[in-house]
Short mmCIF file of N, CA, C and O in Angstrom, two decimals:
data_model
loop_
_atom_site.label_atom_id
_atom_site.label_comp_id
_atom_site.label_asym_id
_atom_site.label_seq_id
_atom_site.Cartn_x
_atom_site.Cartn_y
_atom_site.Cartn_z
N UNK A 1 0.80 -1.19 0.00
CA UNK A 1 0.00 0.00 0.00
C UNK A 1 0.85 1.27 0.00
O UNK A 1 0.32 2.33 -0.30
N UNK A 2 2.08 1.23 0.30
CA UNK A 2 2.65 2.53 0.17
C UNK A 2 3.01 3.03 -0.61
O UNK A 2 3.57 4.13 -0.50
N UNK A 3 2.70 2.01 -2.45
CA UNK A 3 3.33 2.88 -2.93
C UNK A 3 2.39 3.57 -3.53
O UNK A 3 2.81 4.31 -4.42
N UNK A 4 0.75 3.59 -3.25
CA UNK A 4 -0.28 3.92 -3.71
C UNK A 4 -0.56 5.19 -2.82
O UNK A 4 0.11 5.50 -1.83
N UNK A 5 -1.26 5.63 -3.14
CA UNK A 5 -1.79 6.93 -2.01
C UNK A 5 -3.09 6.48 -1.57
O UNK A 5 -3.78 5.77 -2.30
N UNK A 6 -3.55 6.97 -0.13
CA UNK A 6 -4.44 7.24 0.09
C UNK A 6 -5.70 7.75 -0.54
O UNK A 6 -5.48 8.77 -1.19
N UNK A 7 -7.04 7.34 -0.53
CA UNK A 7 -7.18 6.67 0.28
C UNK A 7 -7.29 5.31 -0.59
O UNK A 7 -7.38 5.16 -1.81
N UNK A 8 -7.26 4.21 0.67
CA UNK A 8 -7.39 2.70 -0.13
C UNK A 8 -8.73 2.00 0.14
O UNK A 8 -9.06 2.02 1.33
N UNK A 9 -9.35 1.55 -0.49
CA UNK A 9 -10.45 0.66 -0.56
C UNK A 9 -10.50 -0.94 -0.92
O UNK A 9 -10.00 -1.47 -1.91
N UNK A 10 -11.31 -1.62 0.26
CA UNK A 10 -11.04 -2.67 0.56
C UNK A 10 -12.63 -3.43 0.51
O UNK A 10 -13.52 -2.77 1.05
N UNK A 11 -13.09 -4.92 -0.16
CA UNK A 11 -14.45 -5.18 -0.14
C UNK A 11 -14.30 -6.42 0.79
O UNK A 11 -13.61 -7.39 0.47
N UNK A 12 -14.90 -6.34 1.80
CA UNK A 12 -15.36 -7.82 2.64
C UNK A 12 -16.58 -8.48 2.30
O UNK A 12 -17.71 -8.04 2.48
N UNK A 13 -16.16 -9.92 1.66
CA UNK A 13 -17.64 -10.31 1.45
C UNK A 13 -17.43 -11.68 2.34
O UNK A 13 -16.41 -12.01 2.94
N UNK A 14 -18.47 -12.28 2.27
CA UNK A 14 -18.51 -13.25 2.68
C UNK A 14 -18.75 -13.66 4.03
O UNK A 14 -18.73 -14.84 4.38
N UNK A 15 -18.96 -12.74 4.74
CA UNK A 15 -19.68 -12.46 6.19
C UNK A 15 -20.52 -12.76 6.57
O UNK A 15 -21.38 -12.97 5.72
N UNK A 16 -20.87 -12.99 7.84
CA UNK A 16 -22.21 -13.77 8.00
C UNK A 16 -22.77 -12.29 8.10
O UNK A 16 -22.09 -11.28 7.93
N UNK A 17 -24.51 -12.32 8.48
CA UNK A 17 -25.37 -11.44 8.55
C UNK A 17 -25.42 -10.71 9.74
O UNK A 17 -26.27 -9.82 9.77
N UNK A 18 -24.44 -10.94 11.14
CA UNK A 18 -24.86 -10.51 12.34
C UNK A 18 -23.38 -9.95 12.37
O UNK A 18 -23.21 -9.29 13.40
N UNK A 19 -22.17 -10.02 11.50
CA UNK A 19 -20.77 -9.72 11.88
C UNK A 19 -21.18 -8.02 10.67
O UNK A 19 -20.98 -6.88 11.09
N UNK A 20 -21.58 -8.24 9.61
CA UNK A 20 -21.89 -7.38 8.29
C UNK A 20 -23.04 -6.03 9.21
O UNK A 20 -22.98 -4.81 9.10
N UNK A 21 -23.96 -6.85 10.03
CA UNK A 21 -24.78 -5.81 10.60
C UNK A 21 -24.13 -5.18 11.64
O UNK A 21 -24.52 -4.09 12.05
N UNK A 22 -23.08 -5.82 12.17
CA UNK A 22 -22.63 -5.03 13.67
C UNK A 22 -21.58 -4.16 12.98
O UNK A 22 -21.37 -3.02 13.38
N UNK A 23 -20.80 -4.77 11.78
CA UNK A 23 -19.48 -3.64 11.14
C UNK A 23 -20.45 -2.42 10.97
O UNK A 23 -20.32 -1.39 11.62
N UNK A 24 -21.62 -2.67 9.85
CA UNK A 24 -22.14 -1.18 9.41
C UNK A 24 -22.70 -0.36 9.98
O UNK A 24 -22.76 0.81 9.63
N UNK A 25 -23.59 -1.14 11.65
CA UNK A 25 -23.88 -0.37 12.70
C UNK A 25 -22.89 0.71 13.14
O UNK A 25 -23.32 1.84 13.39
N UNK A 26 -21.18 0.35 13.26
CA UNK A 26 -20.42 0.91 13.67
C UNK A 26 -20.30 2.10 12.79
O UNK A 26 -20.06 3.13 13.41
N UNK A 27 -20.41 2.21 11.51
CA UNK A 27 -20.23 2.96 10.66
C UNK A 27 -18.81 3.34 10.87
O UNK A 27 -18.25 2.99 9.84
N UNK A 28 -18.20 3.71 11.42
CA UNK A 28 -16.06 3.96 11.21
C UNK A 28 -15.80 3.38 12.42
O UNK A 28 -16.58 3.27 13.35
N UNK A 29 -14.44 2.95 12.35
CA UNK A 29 -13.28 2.66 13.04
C UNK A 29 -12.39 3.00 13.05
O UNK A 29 -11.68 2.74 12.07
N UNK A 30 -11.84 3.80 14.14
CA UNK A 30 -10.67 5.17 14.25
C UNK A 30 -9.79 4.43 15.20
O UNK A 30 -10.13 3.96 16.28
N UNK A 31 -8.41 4.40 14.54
CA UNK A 31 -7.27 3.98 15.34
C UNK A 31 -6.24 4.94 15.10
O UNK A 31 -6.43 5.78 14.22
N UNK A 32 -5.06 4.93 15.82
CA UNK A 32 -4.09 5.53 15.29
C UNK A 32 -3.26 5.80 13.62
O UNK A 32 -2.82 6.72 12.94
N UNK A 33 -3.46 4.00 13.58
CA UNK A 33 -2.81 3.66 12.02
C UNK A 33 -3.64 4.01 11.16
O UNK A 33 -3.27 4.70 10.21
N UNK A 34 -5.32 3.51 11.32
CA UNK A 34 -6.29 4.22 10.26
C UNK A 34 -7.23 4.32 10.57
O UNK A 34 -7.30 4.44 11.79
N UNK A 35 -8.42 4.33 9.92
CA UNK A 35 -9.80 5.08 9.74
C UNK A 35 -10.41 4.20 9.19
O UNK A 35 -9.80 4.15 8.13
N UNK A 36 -11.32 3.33 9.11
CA UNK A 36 -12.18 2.18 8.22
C UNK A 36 -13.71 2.64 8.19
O UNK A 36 -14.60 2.44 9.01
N UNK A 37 -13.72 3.18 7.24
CA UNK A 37 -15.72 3.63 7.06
C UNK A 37 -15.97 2.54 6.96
O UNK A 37 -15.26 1.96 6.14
N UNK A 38 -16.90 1.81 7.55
CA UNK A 38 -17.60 0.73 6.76
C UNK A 38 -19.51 1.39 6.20
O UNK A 38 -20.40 1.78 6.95
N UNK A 39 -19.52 1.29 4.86
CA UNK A 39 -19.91 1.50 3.85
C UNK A 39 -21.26 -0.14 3.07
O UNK A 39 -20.84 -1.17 2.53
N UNK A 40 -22.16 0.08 3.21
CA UNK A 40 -22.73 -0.92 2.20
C UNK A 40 -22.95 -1.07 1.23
O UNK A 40 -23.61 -0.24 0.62
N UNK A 41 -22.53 -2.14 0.68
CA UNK A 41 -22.53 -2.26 -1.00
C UNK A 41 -23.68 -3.59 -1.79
O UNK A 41 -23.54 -4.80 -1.95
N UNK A 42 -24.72 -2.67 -2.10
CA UNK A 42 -25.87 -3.80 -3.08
C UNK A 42 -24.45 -4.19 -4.23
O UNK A 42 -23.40 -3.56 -4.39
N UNK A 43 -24.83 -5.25 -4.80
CA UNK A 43 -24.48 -5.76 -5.83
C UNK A 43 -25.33 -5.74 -7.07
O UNK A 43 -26.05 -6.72 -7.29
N UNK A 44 -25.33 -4.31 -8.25
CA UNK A 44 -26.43 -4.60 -9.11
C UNK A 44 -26.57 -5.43 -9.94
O UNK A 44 -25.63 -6.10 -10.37
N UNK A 45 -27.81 -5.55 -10.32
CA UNK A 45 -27.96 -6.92 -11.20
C UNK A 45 -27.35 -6.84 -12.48
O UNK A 45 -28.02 -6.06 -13.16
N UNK A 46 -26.46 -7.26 -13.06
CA UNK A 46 -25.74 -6.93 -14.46
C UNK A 46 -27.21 -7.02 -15.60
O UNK A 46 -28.37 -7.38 -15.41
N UNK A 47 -26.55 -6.56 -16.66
CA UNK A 47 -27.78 -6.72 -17.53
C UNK A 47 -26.95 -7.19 -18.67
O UNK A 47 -27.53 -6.68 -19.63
N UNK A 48 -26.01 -7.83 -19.10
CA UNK A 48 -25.35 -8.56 -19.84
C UNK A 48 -26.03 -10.12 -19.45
O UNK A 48 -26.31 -10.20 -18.26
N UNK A 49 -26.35 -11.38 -20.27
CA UNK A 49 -26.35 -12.15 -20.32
C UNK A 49 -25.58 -13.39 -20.76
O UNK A 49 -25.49 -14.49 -20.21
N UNK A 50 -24.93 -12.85 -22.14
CA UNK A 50 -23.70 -13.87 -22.23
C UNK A 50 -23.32 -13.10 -24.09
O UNK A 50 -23.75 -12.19 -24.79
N UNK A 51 -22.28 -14.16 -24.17
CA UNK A 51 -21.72 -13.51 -25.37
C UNK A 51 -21.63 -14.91 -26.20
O UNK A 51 -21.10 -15.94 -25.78
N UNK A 52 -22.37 -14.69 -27.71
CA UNK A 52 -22.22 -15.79 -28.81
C UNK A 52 -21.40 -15.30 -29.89
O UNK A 52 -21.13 -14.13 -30.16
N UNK A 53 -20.94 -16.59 -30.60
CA UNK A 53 -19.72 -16.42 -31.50
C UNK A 53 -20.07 -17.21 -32.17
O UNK A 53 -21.10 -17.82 -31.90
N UNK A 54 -19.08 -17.56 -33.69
CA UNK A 54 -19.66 -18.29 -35.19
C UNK A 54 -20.71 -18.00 -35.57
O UNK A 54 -21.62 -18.82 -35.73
N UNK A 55 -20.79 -16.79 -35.79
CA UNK A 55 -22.01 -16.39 -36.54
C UNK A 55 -21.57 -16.49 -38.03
O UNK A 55 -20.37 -16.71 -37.95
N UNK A 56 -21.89 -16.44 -39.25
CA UNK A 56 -21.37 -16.21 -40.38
C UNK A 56 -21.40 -14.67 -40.71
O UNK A 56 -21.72 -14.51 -41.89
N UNK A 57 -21.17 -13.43 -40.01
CA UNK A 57 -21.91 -12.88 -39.91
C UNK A 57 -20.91 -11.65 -40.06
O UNK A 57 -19.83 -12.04 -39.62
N UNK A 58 -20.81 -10.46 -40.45
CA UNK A 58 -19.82 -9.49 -40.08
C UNK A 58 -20.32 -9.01 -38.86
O UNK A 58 -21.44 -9.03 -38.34
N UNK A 59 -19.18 -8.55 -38.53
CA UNK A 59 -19.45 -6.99 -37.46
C UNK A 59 -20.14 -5.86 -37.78
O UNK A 59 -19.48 -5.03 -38.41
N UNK A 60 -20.99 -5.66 -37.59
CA UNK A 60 -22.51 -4.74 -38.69
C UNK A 60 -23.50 -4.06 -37.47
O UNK A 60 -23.48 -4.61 -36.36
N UNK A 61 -24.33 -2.90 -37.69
CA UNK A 61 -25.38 -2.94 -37.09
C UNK A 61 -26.51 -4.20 -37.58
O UNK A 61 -27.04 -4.91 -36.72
N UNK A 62 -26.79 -4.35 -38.98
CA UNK A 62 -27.67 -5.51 -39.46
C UNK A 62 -27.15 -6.57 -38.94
O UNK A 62 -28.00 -7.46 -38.97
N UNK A 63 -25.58 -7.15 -38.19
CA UNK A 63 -25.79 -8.13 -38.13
C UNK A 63 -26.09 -8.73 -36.49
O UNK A 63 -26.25 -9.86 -36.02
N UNK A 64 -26.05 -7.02 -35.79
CA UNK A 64 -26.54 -6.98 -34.25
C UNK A 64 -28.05 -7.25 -34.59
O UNK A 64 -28.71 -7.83 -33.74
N UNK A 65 -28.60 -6.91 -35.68
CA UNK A 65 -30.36 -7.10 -35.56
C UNK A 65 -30.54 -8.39 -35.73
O UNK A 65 -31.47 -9.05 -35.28
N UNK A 66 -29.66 -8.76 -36.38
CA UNK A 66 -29.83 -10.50 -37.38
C UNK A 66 -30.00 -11.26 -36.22
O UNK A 66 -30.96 -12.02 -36.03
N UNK A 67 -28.90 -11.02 -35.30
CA UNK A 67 -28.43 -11.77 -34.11
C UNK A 67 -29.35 -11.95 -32.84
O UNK A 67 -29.67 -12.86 -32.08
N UNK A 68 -29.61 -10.46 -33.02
CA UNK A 68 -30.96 -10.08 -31.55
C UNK A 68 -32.33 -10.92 -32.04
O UNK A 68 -32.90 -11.67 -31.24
N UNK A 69 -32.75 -10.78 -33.20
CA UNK A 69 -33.68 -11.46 -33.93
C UNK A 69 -33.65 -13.28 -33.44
O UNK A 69 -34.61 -13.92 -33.01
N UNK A 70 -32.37 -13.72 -33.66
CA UNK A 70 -32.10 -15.21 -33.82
C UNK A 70 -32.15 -14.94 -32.18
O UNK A 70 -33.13 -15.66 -31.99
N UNK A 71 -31.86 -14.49 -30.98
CA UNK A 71 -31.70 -14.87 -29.73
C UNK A 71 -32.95 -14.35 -29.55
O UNK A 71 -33.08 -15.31 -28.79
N UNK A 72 -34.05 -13.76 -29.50
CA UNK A 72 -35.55 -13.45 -29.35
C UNK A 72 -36.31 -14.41 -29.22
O UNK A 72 -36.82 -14.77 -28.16
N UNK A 73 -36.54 -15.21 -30.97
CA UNK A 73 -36.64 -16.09 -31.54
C UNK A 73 -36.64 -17.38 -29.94
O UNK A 73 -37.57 -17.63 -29.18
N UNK A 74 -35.21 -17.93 -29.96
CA UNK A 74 -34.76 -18.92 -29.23
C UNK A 74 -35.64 -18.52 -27.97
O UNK A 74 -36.41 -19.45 -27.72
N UNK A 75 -35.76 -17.74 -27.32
CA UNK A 75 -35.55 -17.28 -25.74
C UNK A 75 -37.05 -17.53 -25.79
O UNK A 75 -37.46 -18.07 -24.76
N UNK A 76 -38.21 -17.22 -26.93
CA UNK A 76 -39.61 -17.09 -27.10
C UNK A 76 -40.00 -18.74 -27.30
O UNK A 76 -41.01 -19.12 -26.71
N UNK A 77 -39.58 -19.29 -27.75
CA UNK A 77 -39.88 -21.04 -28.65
C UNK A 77 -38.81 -21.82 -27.64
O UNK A 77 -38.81 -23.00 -27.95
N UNK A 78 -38.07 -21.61 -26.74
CA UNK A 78 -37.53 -22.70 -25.66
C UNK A 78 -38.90 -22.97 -24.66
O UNK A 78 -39.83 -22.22 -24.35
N UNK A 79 -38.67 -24.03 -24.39
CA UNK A 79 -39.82 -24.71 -23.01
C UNK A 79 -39.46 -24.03 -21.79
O UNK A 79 -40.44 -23.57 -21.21
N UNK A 80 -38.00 -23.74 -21.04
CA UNK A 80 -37.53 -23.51 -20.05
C UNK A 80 -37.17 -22.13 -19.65
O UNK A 80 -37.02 -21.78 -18.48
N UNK A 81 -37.06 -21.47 -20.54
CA UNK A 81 -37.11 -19.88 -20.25
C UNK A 81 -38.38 -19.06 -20.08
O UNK A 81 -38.33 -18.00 -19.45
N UNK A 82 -39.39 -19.45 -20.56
CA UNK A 82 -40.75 -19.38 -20.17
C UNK A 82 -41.19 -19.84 -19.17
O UNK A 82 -42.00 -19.18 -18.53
N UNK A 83 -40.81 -21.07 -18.73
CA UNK A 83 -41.65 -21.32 -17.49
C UNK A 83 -40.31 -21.06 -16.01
O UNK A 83 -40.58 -21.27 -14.83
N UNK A 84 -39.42 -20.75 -16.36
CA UNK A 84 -38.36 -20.21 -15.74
C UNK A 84 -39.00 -18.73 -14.73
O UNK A 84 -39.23 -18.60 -13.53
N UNK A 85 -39.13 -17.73 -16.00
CA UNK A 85 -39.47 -16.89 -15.53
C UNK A 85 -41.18 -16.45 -15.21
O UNK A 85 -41.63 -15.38 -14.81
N UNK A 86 -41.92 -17.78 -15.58
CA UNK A 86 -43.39 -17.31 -15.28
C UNK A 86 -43.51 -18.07 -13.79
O UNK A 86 -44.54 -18.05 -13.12
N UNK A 87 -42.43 -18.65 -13.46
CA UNK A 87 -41.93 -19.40 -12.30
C UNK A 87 -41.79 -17.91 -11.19
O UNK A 87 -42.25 -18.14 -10.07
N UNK A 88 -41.31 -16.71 -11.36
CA UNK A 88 -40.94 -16.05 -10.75
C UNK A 88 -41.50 -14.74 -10.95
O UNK A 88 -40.93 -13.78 -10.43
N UNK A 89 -42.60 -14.57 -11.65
CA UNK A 89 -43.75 -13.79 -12.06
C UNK A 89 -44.46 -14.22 -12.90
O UNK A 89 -44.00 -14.48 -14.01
N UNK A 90 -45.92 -14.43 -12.57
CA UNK A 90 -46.68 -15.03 -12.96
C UNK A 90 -47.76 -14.27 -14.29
O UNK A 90 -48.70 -14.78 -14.91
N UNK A 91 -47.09 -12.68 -14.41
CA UNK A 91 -47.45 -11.75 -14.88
C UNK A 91 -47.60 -12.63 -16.71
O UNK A 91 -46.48 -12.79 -17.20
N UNK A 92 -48.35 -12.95 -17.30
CA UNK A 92 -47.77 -13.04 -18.91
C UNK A 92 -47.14 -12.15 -19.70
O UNK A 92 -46.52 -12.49 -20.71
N UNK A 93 -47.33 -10.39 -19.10
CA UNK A 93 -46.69 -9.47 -19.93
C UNK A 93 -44.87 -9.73 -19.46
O UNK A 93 -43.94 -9.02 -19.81
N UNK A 94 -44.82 -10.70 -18.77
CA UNK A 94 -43.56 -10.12 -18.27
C UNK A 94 -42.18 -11.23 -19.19
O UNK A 94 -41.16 -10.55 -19.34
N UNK A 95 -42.04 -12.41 -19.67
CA UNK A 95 -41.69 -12.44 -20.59
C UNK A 95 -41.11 -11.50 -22.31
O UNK A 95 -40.11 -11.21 -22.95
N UNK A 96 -42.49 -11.39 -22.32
CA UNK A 96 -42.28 -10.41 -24.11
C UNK A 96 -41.62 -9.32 -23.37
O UNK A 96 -40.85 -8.71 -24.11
N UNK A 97 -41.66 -8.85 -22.13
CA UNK A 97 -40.81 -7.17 -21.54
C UNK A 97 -39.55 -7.53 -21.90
O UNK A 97 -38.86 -6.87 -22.67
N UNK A 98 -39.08 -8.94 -21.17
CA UNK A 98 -38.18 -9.19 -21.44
C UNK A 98 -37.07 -9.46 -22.40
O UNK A 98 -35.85 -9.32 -22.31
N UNK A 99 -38.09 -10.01 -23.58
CA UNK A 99 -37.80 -10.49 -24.66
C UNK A 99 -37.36 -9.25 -25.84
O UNK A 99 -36.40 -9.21 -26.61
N UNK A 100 -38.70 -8.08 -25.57
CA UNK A 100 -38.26 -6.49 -26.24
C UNK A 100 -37.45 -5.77 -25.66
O UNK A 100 -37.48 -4.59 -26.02
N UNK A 101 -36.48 -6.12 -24.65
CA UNK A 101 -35.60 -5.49 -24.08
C UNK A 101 -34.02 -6.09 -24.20
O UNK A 101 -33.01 -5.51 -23.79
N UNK A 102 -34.07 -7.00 -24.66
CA UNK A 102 -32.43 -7.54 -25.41
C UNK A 102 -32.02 -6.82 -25.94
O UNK A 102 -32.97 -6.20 -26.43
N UNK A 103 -31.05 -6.34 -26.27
CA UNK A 103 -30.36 -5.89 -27.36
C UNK A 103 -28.85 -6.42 -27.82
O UNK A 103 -28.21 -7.22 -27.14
N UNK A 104 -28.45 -5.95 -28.88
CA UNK A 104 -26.80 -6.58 -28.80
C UNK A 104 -26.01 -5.57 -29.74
O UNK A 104 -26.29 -4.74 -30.60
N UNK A 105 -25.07 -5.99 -29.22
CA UNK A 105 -23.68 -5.25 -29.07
C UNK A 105 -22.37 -6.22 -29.99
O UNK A 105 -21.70 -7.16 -29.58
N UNK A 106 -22.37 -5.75 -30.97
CA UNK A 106 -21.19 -6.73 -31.74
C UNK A 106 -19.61 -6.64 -31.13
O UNK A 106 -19.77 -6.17 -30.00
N UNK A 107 -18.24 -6.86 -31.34
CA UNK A 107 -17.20 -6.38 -31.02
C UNK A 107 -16.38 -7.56 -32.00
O UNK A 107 -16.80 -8.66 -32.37
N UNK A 108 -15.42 -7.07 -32.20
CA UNK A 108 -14.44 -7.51 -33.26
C UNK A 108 -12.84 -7.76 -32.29
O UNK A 108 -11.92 -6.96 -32.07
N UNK A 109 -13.03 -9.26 -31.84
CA UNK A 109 -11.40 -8.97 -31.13
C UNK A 109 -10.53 -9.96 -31.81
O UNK A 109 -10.87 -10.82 -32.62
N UNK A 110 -9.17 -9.66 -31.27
CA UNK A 110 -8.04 -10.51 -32.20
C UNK A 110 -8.05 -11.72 -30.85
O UNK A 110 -8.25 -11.56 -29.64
N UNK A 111 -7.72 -13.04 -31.74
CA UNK A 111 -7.54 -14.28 -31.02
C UNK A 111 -5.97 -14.10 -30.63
O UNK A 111 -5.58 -14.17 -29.46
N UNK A 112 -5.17 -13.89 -31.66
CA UNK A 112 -4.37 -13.65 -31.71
C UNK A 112 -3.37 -12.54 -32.88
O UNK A 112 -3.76 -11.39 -33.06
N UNK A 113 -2.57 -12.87 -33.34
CA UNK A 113 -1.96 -11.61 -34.27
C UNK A 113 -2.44 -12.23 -35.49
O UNK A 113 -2.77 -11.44 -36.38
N UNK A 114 -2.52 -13.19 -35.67
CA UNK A 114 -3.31 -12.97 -37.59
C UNK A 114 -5.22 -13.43 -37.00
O UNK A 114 -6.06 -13.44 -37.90
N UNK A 115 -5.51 -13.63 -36.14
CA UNK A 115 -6.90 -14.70 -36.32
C UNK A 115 -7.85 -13.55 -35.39
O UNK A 115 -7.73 -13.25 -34.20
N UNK A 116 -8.69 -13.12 -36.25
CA UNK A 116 -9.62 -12.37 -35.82
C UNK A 116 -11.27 -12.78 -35.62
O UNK A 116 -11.82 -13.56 -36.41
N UNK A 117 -11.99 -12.15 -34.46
CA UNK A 117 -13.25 -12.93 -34.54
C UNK A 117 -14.31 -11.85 -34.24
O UNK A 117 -14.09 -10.91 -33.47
N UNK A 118 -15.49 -12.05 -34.90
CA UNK A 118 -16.74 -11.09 -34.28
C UNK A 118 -17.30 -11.75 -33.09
O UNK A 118 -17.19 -12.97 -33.00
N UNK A 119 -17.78 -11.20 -32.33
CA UNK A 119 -18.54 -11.98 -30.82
C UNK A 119 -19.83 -10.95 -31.05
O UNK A 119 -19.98 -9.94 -31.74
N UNK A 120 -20.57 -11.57 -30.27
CA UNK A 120 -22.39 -10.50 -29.73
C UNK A 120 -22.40 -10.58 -28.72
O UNK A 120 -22.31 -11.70 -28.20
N UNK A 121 -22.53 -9.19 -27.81
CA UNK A 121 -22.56 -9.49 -26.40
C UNK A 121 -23.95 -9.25 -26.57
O UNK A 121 -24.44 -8.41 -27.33
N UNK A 122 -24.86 -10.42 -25.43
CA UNK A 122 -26.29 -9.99 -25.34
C UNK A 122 -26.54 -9.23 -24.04
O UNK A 122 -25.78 -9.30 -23.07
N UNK A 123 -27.49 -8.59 -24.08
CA UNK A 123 -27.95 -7.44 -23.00
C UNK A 123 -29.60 -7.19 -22.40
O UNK A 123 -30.44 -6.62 -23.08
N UNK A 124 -29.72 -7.42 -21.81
CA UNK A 124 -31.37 -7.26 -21.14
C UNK A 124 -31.04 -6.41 -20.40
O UNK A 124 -30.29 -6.34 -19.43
N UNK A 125 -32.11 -5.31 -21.31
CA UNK A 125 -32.09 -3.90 -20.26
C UNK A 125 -33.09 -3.81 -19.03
O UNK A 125 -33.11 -3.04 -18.07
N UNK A 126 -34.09 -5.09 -19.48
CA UNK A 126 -35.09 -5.09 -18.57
C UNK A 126 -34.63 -5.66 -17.09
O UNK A 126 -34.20 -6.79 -16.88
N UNK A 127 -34.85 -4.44 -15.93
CA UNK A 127 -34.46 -5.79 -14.95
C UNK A 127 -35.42 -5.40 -14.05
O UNK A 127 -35.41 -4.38 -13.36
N UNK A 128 -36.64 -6.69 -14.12
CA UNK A 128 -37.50 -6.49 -13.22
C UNK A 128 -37.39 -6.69 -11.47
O UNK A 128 -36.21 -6.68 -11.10
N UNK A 129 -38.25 -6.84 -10.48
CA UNK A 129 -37.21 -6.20 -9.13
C UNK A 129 -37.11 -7.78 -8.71
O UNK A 129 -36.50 -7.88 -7.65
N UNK A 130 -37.66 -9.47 -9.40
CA UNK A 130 -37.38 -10.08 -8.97
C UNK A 130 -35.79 -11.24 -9.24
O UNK A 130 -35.27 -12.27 -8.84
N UNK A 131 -35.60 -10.05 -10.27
CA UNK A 131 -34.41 -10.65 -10.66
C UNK A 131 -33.34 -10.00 -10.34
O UNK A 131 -32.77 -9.06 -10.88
N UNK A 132 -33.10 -10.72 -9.24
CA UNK A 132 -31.63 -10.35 -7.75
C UNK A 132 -30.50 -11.21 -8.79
O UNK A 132 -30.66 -11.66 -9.92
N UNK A 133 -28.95 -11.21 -7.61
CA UNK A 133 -27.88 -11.70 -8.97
C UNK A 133 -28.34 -13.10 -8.80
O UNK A 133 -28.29 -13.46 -9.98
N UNK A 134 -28.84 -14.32 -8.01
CA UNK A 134 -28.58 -15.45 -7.84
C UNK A 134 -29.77 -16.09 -9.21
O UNK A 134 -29.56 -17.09 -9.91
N UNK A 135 -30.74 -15.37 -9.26
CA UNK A 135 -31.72 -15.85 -10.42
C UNK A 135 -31.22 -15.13 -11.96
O UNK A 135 -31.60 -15.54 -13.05
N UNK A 136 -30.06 -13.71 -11.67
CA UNK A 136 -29.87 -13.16 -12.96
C UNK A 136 -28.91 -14.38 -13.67
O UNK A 136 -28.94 -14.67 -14.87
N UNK A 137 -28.15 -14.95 -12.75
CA UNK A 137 -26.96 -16.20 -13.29
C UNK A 137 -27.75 -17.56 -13.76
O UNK A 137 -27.20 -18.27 -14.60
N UNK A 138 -28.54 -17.79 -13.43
CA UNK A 138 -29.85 -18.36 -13.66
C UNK A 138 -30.59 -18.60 -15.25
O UNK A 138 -30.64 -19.52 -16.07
N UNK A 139 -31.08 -17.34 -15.14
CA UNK A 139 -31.81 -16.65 -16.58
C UNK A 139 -30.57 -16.87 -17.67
O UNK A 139 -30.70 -16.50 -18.84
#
């Protein structure tokens, strides 16, 4: 740490629920050597879902639609993503929210110095309030 400056930031996870409630009760800890705010941190729900590759496809806006189209498609006509999430809202609008809220994101990276590849990162902007991180890894 010294060769960094002040101030330094540090994340404790993994705490039980009565050690996490008594640190943030304290809110700081003042010693001679230092000062420790303790601070709470939600974890937001990412809205990335995953990233597909071998498409035949360039790096394009048409071929982000081509792509969003083909993962819509899939996510609408699977058995398990439907009853996944009608598992966890029973709402029927709440699927298609989901489904009109993908989008994608192309990127062009090198494998290495001659071998190049397009990827699609997929993205759900929708994040309804029952999808915490343990069901977003899930989905």
């Amino acid at each position: 740490m010294a060769c960094s400056p002040p101030p330094w930031h540090f994340l404790a996870s993994g705490l039980s629920q009565e050690v996490t409630t008594f640190l943030l009760n304290l809110q700081v800890i003042s010693i001679p050597e230092i000062t420790a705010l303790m601070l709470p941190f939600i974890q937001p729900t990412p809205t990335d879902i995953c990233t597909l590759g071998n498409f035949t496809l360039l790096d394009s806006p048409e071929s982000n639609t081509i792509v969003a189209s083909i993962v819509k498609q899939a996510i609408h006509s699977d058995d398990i993503i439907p009853e996944f999430i009608q598992g966890l809202d029973p709402d029927p609008d709440m699927l298609p929210m989901l489904i009109n809220s993908i989008n994608i994101t192309s990127l062009h990276i090198a494998n290495n110095i001659t071998c190049k590849q397009t990827l699609w990162n997929i993205y759900c902007s929708y994040n309804p309030t029952f999808m915490m991180l343990e069901r977003h890894f899930l989905w």
